[in-house]
Amino acid sequence: MSEINGKRGVLARAFDILGCFTGGEPERSVADICAATDLPPATVHRMLATLSEHGAIERTGRGRYRLGPRLWRLGHGVQDIRLLRDCARPALVDLYASTRLPVALVTREGDRLHIIDKIAGRNTVKVWEQLGSPVLDEHPAGLVLLAWGHDPDRRPASRPLRSEEQFAWRQTLAQVRQIGFAHSPTGAQHTSPLVWAAAPVFAEDQTVSTCVMIGGRRGQHPPISLGRQARTTARDISAGLRAGLEDPALGRTHA
């Protein structure tokens, strides 16, 4: 039993280390990893060496580390992920080509947003840097994922919500489900230069784990218009997923 527990401990630490590379910064130093995982440097060095040996991690020329190509190949081989990517990428490209705005396919990682794929020009690099990894209830894409999530009444918050706040929260999510997308606030009191909108991508069983997101500049790109564009693209991807599941040439078929 102790041997099994030891192996599970090693796997847990390995995944803790791999999880350090899922944020906006693709490269990490040993000090970064130690700070994020609370693991001692000797353990981090040893596990990085093992992960590097198996292609899961690779060392850069600056003495830092990043995810290795073997993880990409493993993820690429997952059929559902491959089908999602194959359906989503052309639709995202079309949306970008028609708007020249940053667009992305987004999911959740815990209580934060995680970008799966994005299409953007070189002049939008700062947009993604400013976005970071917001908490779900602080971004329209997060509201979409929460509105169609397994527990829509649970709001990621630093404190318990009062009853009147809980009612307002349910109303917010109900409105998102009614119109089919969420967008940045449009009131004059909101001064952020960027606005975002997002719409859900539906799997075959009508669950939602990803959404289409598009960003623009406040005063130049109306958030509601962006939301309608995101909704159209998300519907195209959802239809593509259904077609792929039914066509043996495109994806897996029903048993």
PDB file of C-alpha atoms in Angstrom:
ATOM      1  CA  MET A   1       0.000   0.000   0.000  1.00  0.00           C
ATOM      2  CA  SER A   2       2.787   2.444   0.818  1.00  0.00           C
ATOM      3  CA  GLU A   3       4.310   1.796  -2.620  1.00  0.00           C
ATOM      4  CA  ILE A   4       1.012   2.613  -4.306  1.00  0.00           C
ATOM      5  CA  ASN A   5       0.597   5.768  -2.246  1.00  0.00           C
ATOM      6  CA  GLY A   6       4.154   6.755  -3.103  1.00  0.00           C
ATOM      7  CA  LYS A   7       3.485   6.351  -6.807  1.00  0.00           C
ATOM      8  CA  ARG A   8       0.318   8.401  -6.527  1.00  0.00           C
ATOM      9  CA  GLY A   9       2.302  11.070  -4.720  1.00  0.00           C
ATOM     10  CA  VAL A  10       4.817  11.215  -7.547  1.00  0.00           C
ATOM     11  CA  LEU A  11       2.055  11.490 -10.143  1.00  0.00           C
ATOM     12  CA  ALA A  12       0.357  14.236  -8.173  1.00  0.00           C
ATOM     13  CA  ARG A  13       3.581  16.219  -7.961  1.00  0.00           C
ATOM     14  CA  ALA A  14       4.210  15.704 -11.675  1.00  0.00           C
ATOM     15  CA  PHE A  15       0.777  17.083 -12.536  1.00  0.00           C
ATOM     16  CA  ASP A  16       1.320  19.990 -10.146  1.00  0.00           C
ATOM     17  CA  ILE A  17       4.461  20.864 -12.088  1.00  0.00           C
ATOM     18  CA  LEU A  18       2.789  20.460 -15.483  1.00  0.00           C
ATOM     19  CA  GLY A  19      -0.049  22.665 -14.258  1.00  0.00           C
ATOM     20  CA  CYS A  20       2.380  25.538 -13.788  1.00  0.00           C
ATOM     21  CA  PHE A  21       2.612  25.892 -17.570  1.00  0.00           C
ATOM     22  CA  THR A  22      -1.089  26.324 -18.291  1.00  0.00           C
ATOM     23  CA  GLY A  23      -1.257  30.078 -17.639  1.00  0.00           C
ATOM     24  CA  GLY A  24      -0.322  32.965 -19.885  1.00  0.00           C
ATOM     25  CA  GLU A  25       3.430  32.465 -19.390  1.00  0.00           C
ATOM     26  CA  PRO A  26       4.649  29.469 -21.455  1.00  0.00           C
ATOM     27  CA  GLU A  27       8.075  29.283 -19.812  1.00  0.00           C
ATOM     28  CA  ARG A  28       8.877  28.831 -16.118  1.00  0.00           C
ATOM     29  CA  SER A  29      12.028  28.824 -14.033  1.00  0.00           C
ATOM     30  CA  VAL A  30      12.713  26.378 -11.229  1.00  0.00           C
ATOM     31  CA  ALA A  31      12.050  29.201  -8.753  1.00  0.00           C
ATOM     32  CA  ASP A  32       8.673  29.887 -10.398  1.00  0.00           C
ATOM     33  CA  ILE A  33       7.692  26.229 -10.138  1.00  0.00           C
ATOM     34  CA  CYS A  34       8.830  25.978  -6.509  1.00  0.00           C
ATOM     35  CA  ALA A  35       6.770  29.045  -5.617  1.00  0.00           C
ATOM     36  CA  ALA A  36       3.670  27.718  -7.381  1.00  0.00           C
ATOM     37  CA  THR A  37       3.835  24.148  -6.044  1.00  0.00           C
ATOM     38  CA  ASP A  38       5.548  24.560  -2.642  1.00  0.00           C
ATOM     39  CA  LEU A  39       7.928  21.773  -3.673  1.00  0.00           C
ATOM     40  CA  PRO A  40      11.609  21.987  -2.679  1.00  0.00           C
ATOM     41  CA  PRO A  41      14.121  22.819  -5.457  1.00  0.00           C
ATOM     42  CA  ALA A  42      15.757  19.386  -5.290  1.00  0.00           C
ATOM     43  CA  THR A  43      12.408  17.690  -5.950  1.00  0.00           C
ATOM     44  CA  VAL A  44      11.553  20.091  -8.783  1.00  0.00           C
ATOM     45  CA  HIS A  45      14.960  19.564 -10.431  1.00  0.00           C
ATOM     46  CA  ARG A  46      14.595  15.802 -10.178  1.00  0.00           C
ATOM     47  CA  MET A  47      11.081  15.710 -11.567  1.00  0.00           C
ATOM     48  CA  LEU A  48      11.879  18.159 -14.370  1.00  0.00           C
ATOM     49  CA  ALA A  49      14.731  15.877 -15.404  1.00  0.00           C
ATOM     50  CA  THR A  50      12.381  12.886 -15.510  1.00  0.00           C
ATOM     51  CA  LEU A  51       9.657  14.793 -17.373  1.00  0.00           C
ATOM     52  CA  SER A  52      12.260  16.073 -19.853  1.00  0.00           C
ATOM     53  CA  GLU A  53      13.532  12.552 -20.415  1.00  0.00           C
ATOM     54  CA  HIS A  54      10.036  11.493 -21.460  1.00  0.00           C
ATOM     55  CA  GLY A  55       9.379  14.551 -23.653  1.00  0.00           C
ATOM     56  CA  ALA A  56       6.733  16.122 -21.431  1.00  0.00           C
ATOM     57  CA  ILE A  57       8.982  19.084 -20.565  1.00  0.00           C
ATOM     58  CA  GLU A  58      11.858  20.661 -22.442  1.00  0.00           C
ATOM     59  CA  ARG A  59      14.511  23.123 -21.345  1.00  0.00           C
ATOM     60  CA  THR A  60      14.992  26.352 -23.269  1.00  0.00           C
ATOM     61  CA  GLY A  61      18.263  28.079 -23.998  1.00  0.00           C
ATOM     62  CA  ARG A  62      17.619  30.551 -21.187  1.00  0.00           C
ATOM     63  CA  GLY A  63      17.662  27.888 -18.511  1.00  0.00           C
ATOM     64  CA  ARG A  64      13.883  27.897 -18.268  1.00  0.00           C
ATOM     65  CA  TYR A  65      11.380  25.161 -19.009  1.00  0.00           C
ATOM     66  CA  ARG A  66       8.291  24.768 -21.176  1.00  0.00           C
ATOM     67  CA  LEU A  67       5.880  21.994 -22.138  1.00  0.00           C
ATOM     68  CA  GLY A  68       7.361  19.431 -24.496  1.00  0.00           C
ATOM     69  CA  PRO A  69       6.055  18.208 -27.853  1.00  0.00           C
ATOM     70  CA  ARG A  70       5.021  14.804 -26.537  1.00  0.00           C
ATOM     71  CA  LEU A  71       2.193  16.333 -24.515  1.00  0.00           C
ATOM     72  CA  TRP A  72       0.967  18.118 -27.643  1.00  0.00           C
ATOM     73  CA  ARG A  73       0.997  14.849 -29.596  1.00  0.00           C
ATOM     74  CA  LEU A  74      -0.897  13.048 -26.838  1.00  0.00           C
ATOM     75  CA  GLY A  75      -3.532  15.785 -26.646  1.00  0.00           C
ATOM     76  CA  HIS A  76      -3.744  15.924 -30.428  1.00  0.00           C
ATOM     77  CA  GLY A  77      -4.605  12.226 -30.442  1.00  0.00           C
ATOM     78  CA  VAL A  78      -7.677  12.569 -28.215  1.00  0.00           C
ATOM     79  CA  GLN A  79     -10.563  12.097 -30.639  1.00  0.00           C
ATOM     80  CA  ASP A  80     -13.046  14.523 -29.080  1.00  0.00           C
ATOM     81  CA  ILE A  81     -10.403  17.235 -28.780  1.00  0.00           C
ATOM     82  CA  ARG A  82      -9.298  16.687 -32.364  1.00  0.00           C
ATOM     83  CA  LEU A  83     -12.887  16.914 -33.582  1.00  0.00           C
ATOM     84  CA  LEU A  84     -13.461  20.112 -31.600  1.00  0.00           C
ATOM     85  CA  ARG A  85     -10.306  21.672 -32.999  1.00  0.00           C
ATOM     86  CA  ASP A  86     -11.096  20.613 -36.567  1.00  0.00           C
ATOM     87  CA  CYS A  87     -14.598  22.097 -36.330  1.00  0.00           C
ATOM     88  CA  ALA A  88     -13.655  25.240 -34.432  1.00  0.00           C
ATOM     89  CA  ARG A  89     -10.523  26.416 -36.223  1.00  0.00           C
ATOM     90  CA  PRO A  90     -12.122  27.164 -39.651  1.00  0.00           C
ATOM     91  CA  ALA A  91     -15.038  28.947 -37.976  1.00  0.00           C
ATOM     92  CA  LEU A  92     -12.678  31.041 -35.837  1.00  0.00           C
ATOM     93  CA  VAL A  93     -10.601  31.903 -38.902  1.00  0.00           C
ATOM     94  CA  ASP A  94     -13.738  33.026 -40.762  1.00  0.00           C
ATOM     95  CA  LEU A  95     -14.806  35.178 -37.811  1.00  0.00           C
ATOM     96  CA  TYR A  96     -11.385  36.784 -37.601  1.00  0.00           C
ATOM     97  CA  ALA A  97     -11.238  37.342 -41.371  1.00  0.00           C
ATOM     98  CA  SER A  98     -14.598  39.124 -41.335  1.00  0.00           C
ATOM     99  CA  THR A  99     -13.905  41.278 -38.267  1.00  0.00           C
ATOM    100  CA  ARG A 100     -10.099  41.518 -37.883  1.00  0.00           C
ATOM    101  CA  LEU A 101     -10.705  41.273 -34.154  1.00  0.00           C
ATOM    102  CA  PRO A 102      -9.163  38.842 -31.650  1.00  0.00           C
ATOM    103  CA  VAL A 103     -11.221  35.660 -31.386  1.00  0.00           C
ATOM    104  CA  ALA A 104     -10.725  32.541 -29.286  1.00  0.00           C
ATOM    105  CA  LEU A 105     -12.145  29.234 -28.168  1.00  0.00           C
ATOM    106  CA  VAL A 106     -12.296  29.227 -24.377  1.00  0.00           C
ATOM    107  CA  THR A 107     -12.940  26.746 -21.590  1.00  0.00           C
ATOM    108  CA  ARG A 108     -12.643  26.840 -17.822  1.00  0.00           C
ATOM    109  CA  GLU A 109      -9.857  25.692 -15.568  1.00  0.00           C
ATOM    110  CA  GLY A 110     -11.169  25.696 -12.042  1.00  0.00           C
ATOM    111  CA  ASP A 111     -12.741  29.101 -11.491  1.00  0.00           C
ATOM    112  CA  ARG A 112     -10.729  30.813 -14.237  1.00  0.00           C
ATOM    113  CA  LEU A 113     -10.850  31.080 -18.006  1.00  0.00           C
ATOM    114  CA  HIS A 114      -8.457  29.061 -20.118  1.00  0.00           C
ATOM    115  CA  ILE A 115      -7.892  29.732 -23.838  1.00  0.00           C
ATOM    116  CA  ILE A 116      -7.803  26.584 -25.961  1.00  0.00           C
ATOM    117  CA  ASP A 117      -7.176  28.276 -29.302  1.00  0.00           C
ATOM    118  CA  LYS A 118      -7.016  31.842 -30.529  1.00  0.00           C
ATOM    119  CA  ILE A 119      -6.815  33.661 -33.842  1.00  0.00           C
ATOM    120  CA  ALA A 120      -5.370  37.155 -33.799  1.00  0.00           C
ATOM    121  CA  GLY A 121      -3.043  39.479 -35.657  1.00  0.00           C
ATOM    122  CA  ARG A 122       0.334  40.618 -34.420  1.00  0.00           C
ATOM    123  CA  ASN A 123      -1.109  43.928 -33.270  1.00  0.00           C
ATOM    124  CA  THR A 124      -3.353  42.189 -30.715  1.00  0.00           C
ATOM    125  CA  VAL A 125      -0.610  40.645 -28.563  1.00  0.00           C
ATOM    126  CA  LYS A 126      -1.245  43.196 -25.819  1.00  0.00           C
ATOM    127  CA  VAL A 127      -4.939  42.320 -25.835  1.00  0.00           C
ATOM    128  CA  TRP A 128      -4.178  38.788 -24.663  1.00  0.00           C
ATOM    129  CA  GLU A 129      -1.644  40.040 -22.145  1.00  0.00           C
ATOM    130  CA  GLN A 130      -4.250  42.382 -20.656  1.00  0.00           C
ATOM    131  CA  LEU A 131      -6.844  39.618 -20.582  1.00  0.00           C
ATOM    132  CA  GLY A 132      -4.747  37.197 -18.525  1.00  0.00           C
ATOM    133  CA  SER A 133      -6.799  34.464 -16.815  1.00  0.00           C
ATOM    134  CA  PRO A 134      -9.821  36.236 -15.322  1.00  0.00           C
ATOM    135  CA  VAL A 135     -12.143  34.671 -12.777  1.00  0.00           C
ATOM    136  CA  LEU A 136     -15.216  33.278 -14.510  1.00  0.00           C
ATOM    137  CA  ASP A 137     -17.745  35.734 -13.092  1.00  0.00           C
ATOM    138  CA  GLU A 138     -15.580  38.699 -14.127  1.00  0.00           C
ATOM    139  CA  HIS A 139     -15.747  38.031 -17.873  1.00  0.00           C
ATOM    140  CA  PRO A 140     -18.541  37.412 -20.425  1.00  0.00           C
ATOM    141  CA  ALA A 141     -16.962  34.106 -21.505  1.00  0.00           C
ATOM    142  CA  GLY A 142     -17.004  32.975 -17.887  1.00  0.00           C
ATOM    143  CA  LEU A 143     -20.652  33.950 -17.556  1.00  0.00           C
ATOM    144  CA  VAL A 144     -21.472  31.772 -20.562  1.00  0.00           C
ATOM    145  CA  LEU A 145     -19.659  28.764 -19.096  1.00  0.00           C
ATOM    146  CA  LEU A 146     -21.374  29.299 -15.750  1.00  0.00           C
ATOM    147  CA  ALA A 147     -24.827  29.854 -17.288  1.00  0.00           C
ATOM    148  CA  TRP A 148     -24.714  26.459 -18.994  1.00  0.00           C
ATOM    149  CA  GLY A 149     -22.598  24.774 -16.319  1.00  0.00           C
ATOM    150  CA  HIS A 150     -23.492  21.923 -14.003  1.00  0.00           C
ATOM    151  CA  ASP A 151     -24.004  24.250 -11.020  1.00  0.00           C
ATOM    152  CA  PRO A 152     -25.127  27.639 -12.373  1.00  0.00           C
ATOM    153  CA  ASP A 153     -26.201  28.896  -8.945  1.00  0.00           C
ATOM    154  CA  ARG A 154     -22.667  28.650  -7.561  1.00  0.00           C
ATOM    155  CA  ARG A 155     -20.822  31.878  -8.209  1.00  0.00           C
ATOM    156  CA  PRO A 156     -17.020  31.992  -7.865  1.00  0.00           C
ATOM    157  CA  ALA A 157     -16.702  34.645  -5.183  1.00  0.00           C
ATOM    158  CA  SER A 158     -14.417  35.472  -2.296  1.00  0.00           C
ATOM    159  CA  ARG A 159     -17.386  35.656   0.116  1.00  0.00           C
ATOM    160  CA  PRO A 160     -20.821  34.048   0.387  1.00  0.00           C
ATOM    161  CA  LEU A 161     -23.505  35.953  -1.488  1.00  0.00           C
ATOM    162  CA  ARG A 162     -26.422  37.512   0.336  1.00  0.00           C
ATOM    163  CA  SER A 163     -29.913  36.408  -0.684  1.00  0.00           C
ATOM    164  CA  GLU A 164     -30.558  39.525  -2.797  1.00  0.00           C
ATOM    165  CA  GLU A 165     -27.193  39.058  -4.524  1.00  0.00           C
ATOM    166  CA  GLN A 166     -28.007  35.417  -5.221  1.00  0.00           C
ATOM    167  CA  PHE A 167     -31.286  36.459  -6.841  1.00  0.00           C
ATOM    168  CA  ALA A 168     -29.522  39.029  -9.038  1.00  0.00           C
ATOM    169  CA  TRP A 169     -26.924  36.416  -9.979  1.00  0.00           C
ATOM    170  CA  ARG A 170     -29.617  33.962 -11.109  1.00  0.00           C
ATOM    171  CA  GLN A 171     -31.245  36.717 -13.146  1.00  0.00           C
ATOM    172  CA  THR A 172     -27.944  37.505 -14.852  1.00  0.00           C
ATOM    173  CA  LEU A 173     -27.406  33.892 -15.891  1.00  0.00           C
ATOM    174  CA  ALA A 174     -31.031  33.522 -16.991  1.00  0.00           C
ATOM    175  CA  GLN A 175     -30.631  36.534 -19.271  1.00  0.00           C
ATOM    176  CA  VAL A 176     -27.456  35.054 -20.774  1.00  0.00           C
ATOM    177  CA  ARG A 177     -29.298  31.806 -21.523  1.00  0.00           C
ATOM    178  CA  GLN A 178     -32.238  33.718 -22.986  1.00  0.00           C
ATOM    179  CA  ILE A 179     -30.260  35.768 -25.531  1.00  0.00           C
ATOM    180  CA  GLY A 180     -27.658  33.082 -26.201  1.00  0.00           C
ATOM    181  CA  PHE A 181     -24.548  35.103 -25.414  1.00  0.00           C
ATOM    182  CA  ALA A 182     -22.926  37.350 -22.823  1.00  0.00           C
ATOM    183  CA  HIS A 183     -21.183  40.667 -23.380  1.00  0.00           C
ATOM    184  CA  SER A 184     -19.303  43.364 -21.513  1.00  0.00           C
ATOM    185  CA  PRO A 185     -21.389  45.993 -19.700  1.00  0.00           C
ATOM    186  CA  THR A 186     -22.455  48.941 -21.872  1.00  0.00           C
ATOM    187  CA  GLY A 187     -23.137  51.569 -19.199  1.00  0.00           C
ATOM    188  CA  ALA A 188     -21.326  54.906 -19.230  1.00  0.00           C
ATOM    189  CA  GLN A 189     -19.740  54.086 -15.864  1.00  0.00           C
ATOM    190  CA  HIS A 190     -17.664  51.324 -17.458  1.00  0.00           C
ATOM    191  CA  THR A 191     -14.430  52.766 -18.819  1.00  0.00           C
ATOM    192  CA  SER A 192     -12.388  49.717 -19.782  1.00  0.00           C
ATOM    193  CA  PRO A 193     -11.034  50.237 -23.329  1.00  0.00           C
ATOM    194  CA  LEU A 194     -11.760  46.622 -24.270  1.00  0.00           C
ATOM    195  CA  VAL A 195     -15.129  44.910 -24.613  1.00  0.00           C
ATOM    196  CA  TRP A 196     -15.781  41.192 -24.980  1.00  0.00           C
ATOM    197  CA  ALA A 197     -18.613  38.911 -25.989  1.00  0.00           C
ATOM    198  CA  ALA A 198     -18.972  35.136 -25.898  1.00  0.00           C
ATOM    199  CA  ALA A 199     -21.434  32.415 -26.902  1.00  0.00           C
ATOM    200  CA  PRO A 200     -21.713  28.717 -25.994  1.00  0.00           C
ATOM    201  CA  VAL A 201     -20.597  25.761 -28.098  1.00  0.00           C
ATOM    202  CA  PHE A 202     -22.964  22.832 -27.532  1.00  0.00           C
ATOM    203  CA  ALA A 203     -21.752  19.254 -27.500  1.00  0.00           C
ATOM    204  CA  GLU A 204     -23.903  16.400 -28.796  1.00  0.00           C
ATOM    205  CA  ASP A 205     -25.570  15.995 -25.395  1.00  0.00           C
ATOM    206  CA  GLN A 206     -26.228  19.767 -25.242  1.00  0.00           C
ATOM    207  CA  THR A 207     -23.648  20.318 -22.507  1.00  0.00           C
ATOM    208  CA  VAL A 208     -21.354  23.336 -22.728  1.00  0.00           C
ATOM    209  CA  SER A 209     -17.679  23.198 -21.839  1.00  0.00           C
ATOM    210  CA  THR A 210     -16.337  25.673 -24.399  1.00  0.00           C
ATOM    211  CA  CYS A 211     -17.408  28.975 -25.880  1.00  0.00           C
ATOM    212  CA  VAL A 212     -16.463  31.359 -28.668  1.00  0.00           C
ATOM    213  CA  MET A 213     -15.073  34.699 -27.524  1.00  0.00           C
ATOM    214  CA  ILE A 214     -14.438  37.896 -29.501  1.00  0.00           C
ATOM    215  CA  GLY A 215     -12.982  41.219 -28.340  1.00  0.00           C
ATOM    216  CA  GLY A 216     -13.159  44.804 -29.549  1.00  0.00           C
ATOM    217  CA  ARG A 217     -12.645  48.405 -28.527  1.00  0.00           C
ATOM    218  CA  ARG A 218     -15.224  50.232 -26.449  1.00  0.00           C
ATOM    219  CA  GLY A 219     -17.013  52.878 -28.484  1.00  0.00           C
ATOM    220  CA  GLN A 220     -15.926  51.280 -31.745  1.00  0.00           C
ATOM    221  CA  HIS A 221     -17.320  47.758 -31.496  1.00  0.00           C
ATOM    222  CA  PRO A 222     -20.768  47.462 -29.826  1.00  0.00           C
ATOM    223  CA  PRO A 223     -20.677  44.501 -27.406  1.00  0.00           C
ATOM    224  CA  ILE A 224     -24.157  43.307 -28.427  1.00  0.00           C
ATOM    225  CA  SER A 225     -23.081  43.155 -32.072  1.00  0.00           C
ATOM    226  CA  LEU A 226     -19.998  41.185 -31.044  1.00  0.00           C
ATOM    227  CA  GLY A 227     -22.228  38.830 -29.088  1.00  0.00           C
ATOM    228  CA  ARG A 228     -24.384  38.105 -32.129  1.00  0.00           C
ATOM    229  CA  GLN A 229     -21.292  37.362 -34.200  1.00  0.00           C
ATOM    230  CA  ALA A 230     -19.944  35.052 -31.495  1.00  0.00           C
ATOM    231  CA  ARG A 231     -23.329  33.307 -31.296  1.00  0.00           C
ATOM    232  CA  THR A 232     -23.403  32.678 -35.056  1.00  0.00           C
ATOM    233  CA  THR A 233     -19.887  31.232 -35.012  1.00  0.00           C
ATOM    234  CA  ALA A 234     -20.613  29.097 -31.946  1.00  0.00           C
ATOM    235  CA  ARG A 235     -23.702  27.674 -33.629  1.00  0.00           C
ATOM    236  CA  ASP A 236     -21.626  26.798 -36.696  1.00  0.00           C
ATOM    237  CA  ILE A 237     -19.131  24.941 -34.511  1.00  0.00           C
ATOM    238  CA  SER A 238     -21.917  23.149 -32.641  1.00  0.00           C
ATOM    239  CA  ALA A 239     -23.428  22.030 -35.965  1.00  0.00           C
ATOM    240  CA  GLY A 240     -20.002  20.882 -37.121  1.00  0.00           C
ATOM    241  CA  LEU A 241     -19.578  18.804 -33.992  1.00  0.00           C
ATOM    242  CA  ARG A 242     -22.916  17.084 -34.585  1.00  0.00           C
ATOM    243  CA  ALA A 243     -22.030  16.380 -38.205  1.00  0.00           C
ATOM    244  CA  GLY A 244     -18.620  15.056 -37.217  1.00  0.00           C
ATOM    245  CA  LEU A 245     -20.114  12.643 -34.718  1.00  0.00           C
ATOM    246  CA  GLU A 246     -22.424  11.251 -37.403  1.00  0.00           C
ATOM    247  CA  ASP A 247     -19.866  11.011 -40.210  1.00  0.00           C
ATOM    248  CA  PRO A 248     -17.207   8.290 -39.917  1.00  0.00           C
ATOM    249  CA  ALA A 249     -14.864  10.344 -42.086  1.00  0.00           C
ATOM    250  CA  LEU A 250     -15.022  13.302 -39.694  1.00  0.00           C
ATOM    251  CA  GLY A 251     -15.117  11.764 -36.239  1.00  0.00           C
ATOM    252  CA  ARG A 252     -16.388   8.941 -34.091  1.00  0.00           C
ATOM    253  CA  THR A 253     -19.800   7.461 -34.766  1.00  0.00           C
ATOM    254  CA  HIS A 254     -22.502   6.178 -32.508  1.00  0.00           C
ATOM    255  CA  ALA A 255     -22.226   2.573 -31.386  1.00  0.00           C
TER     256      ALA A 255
END
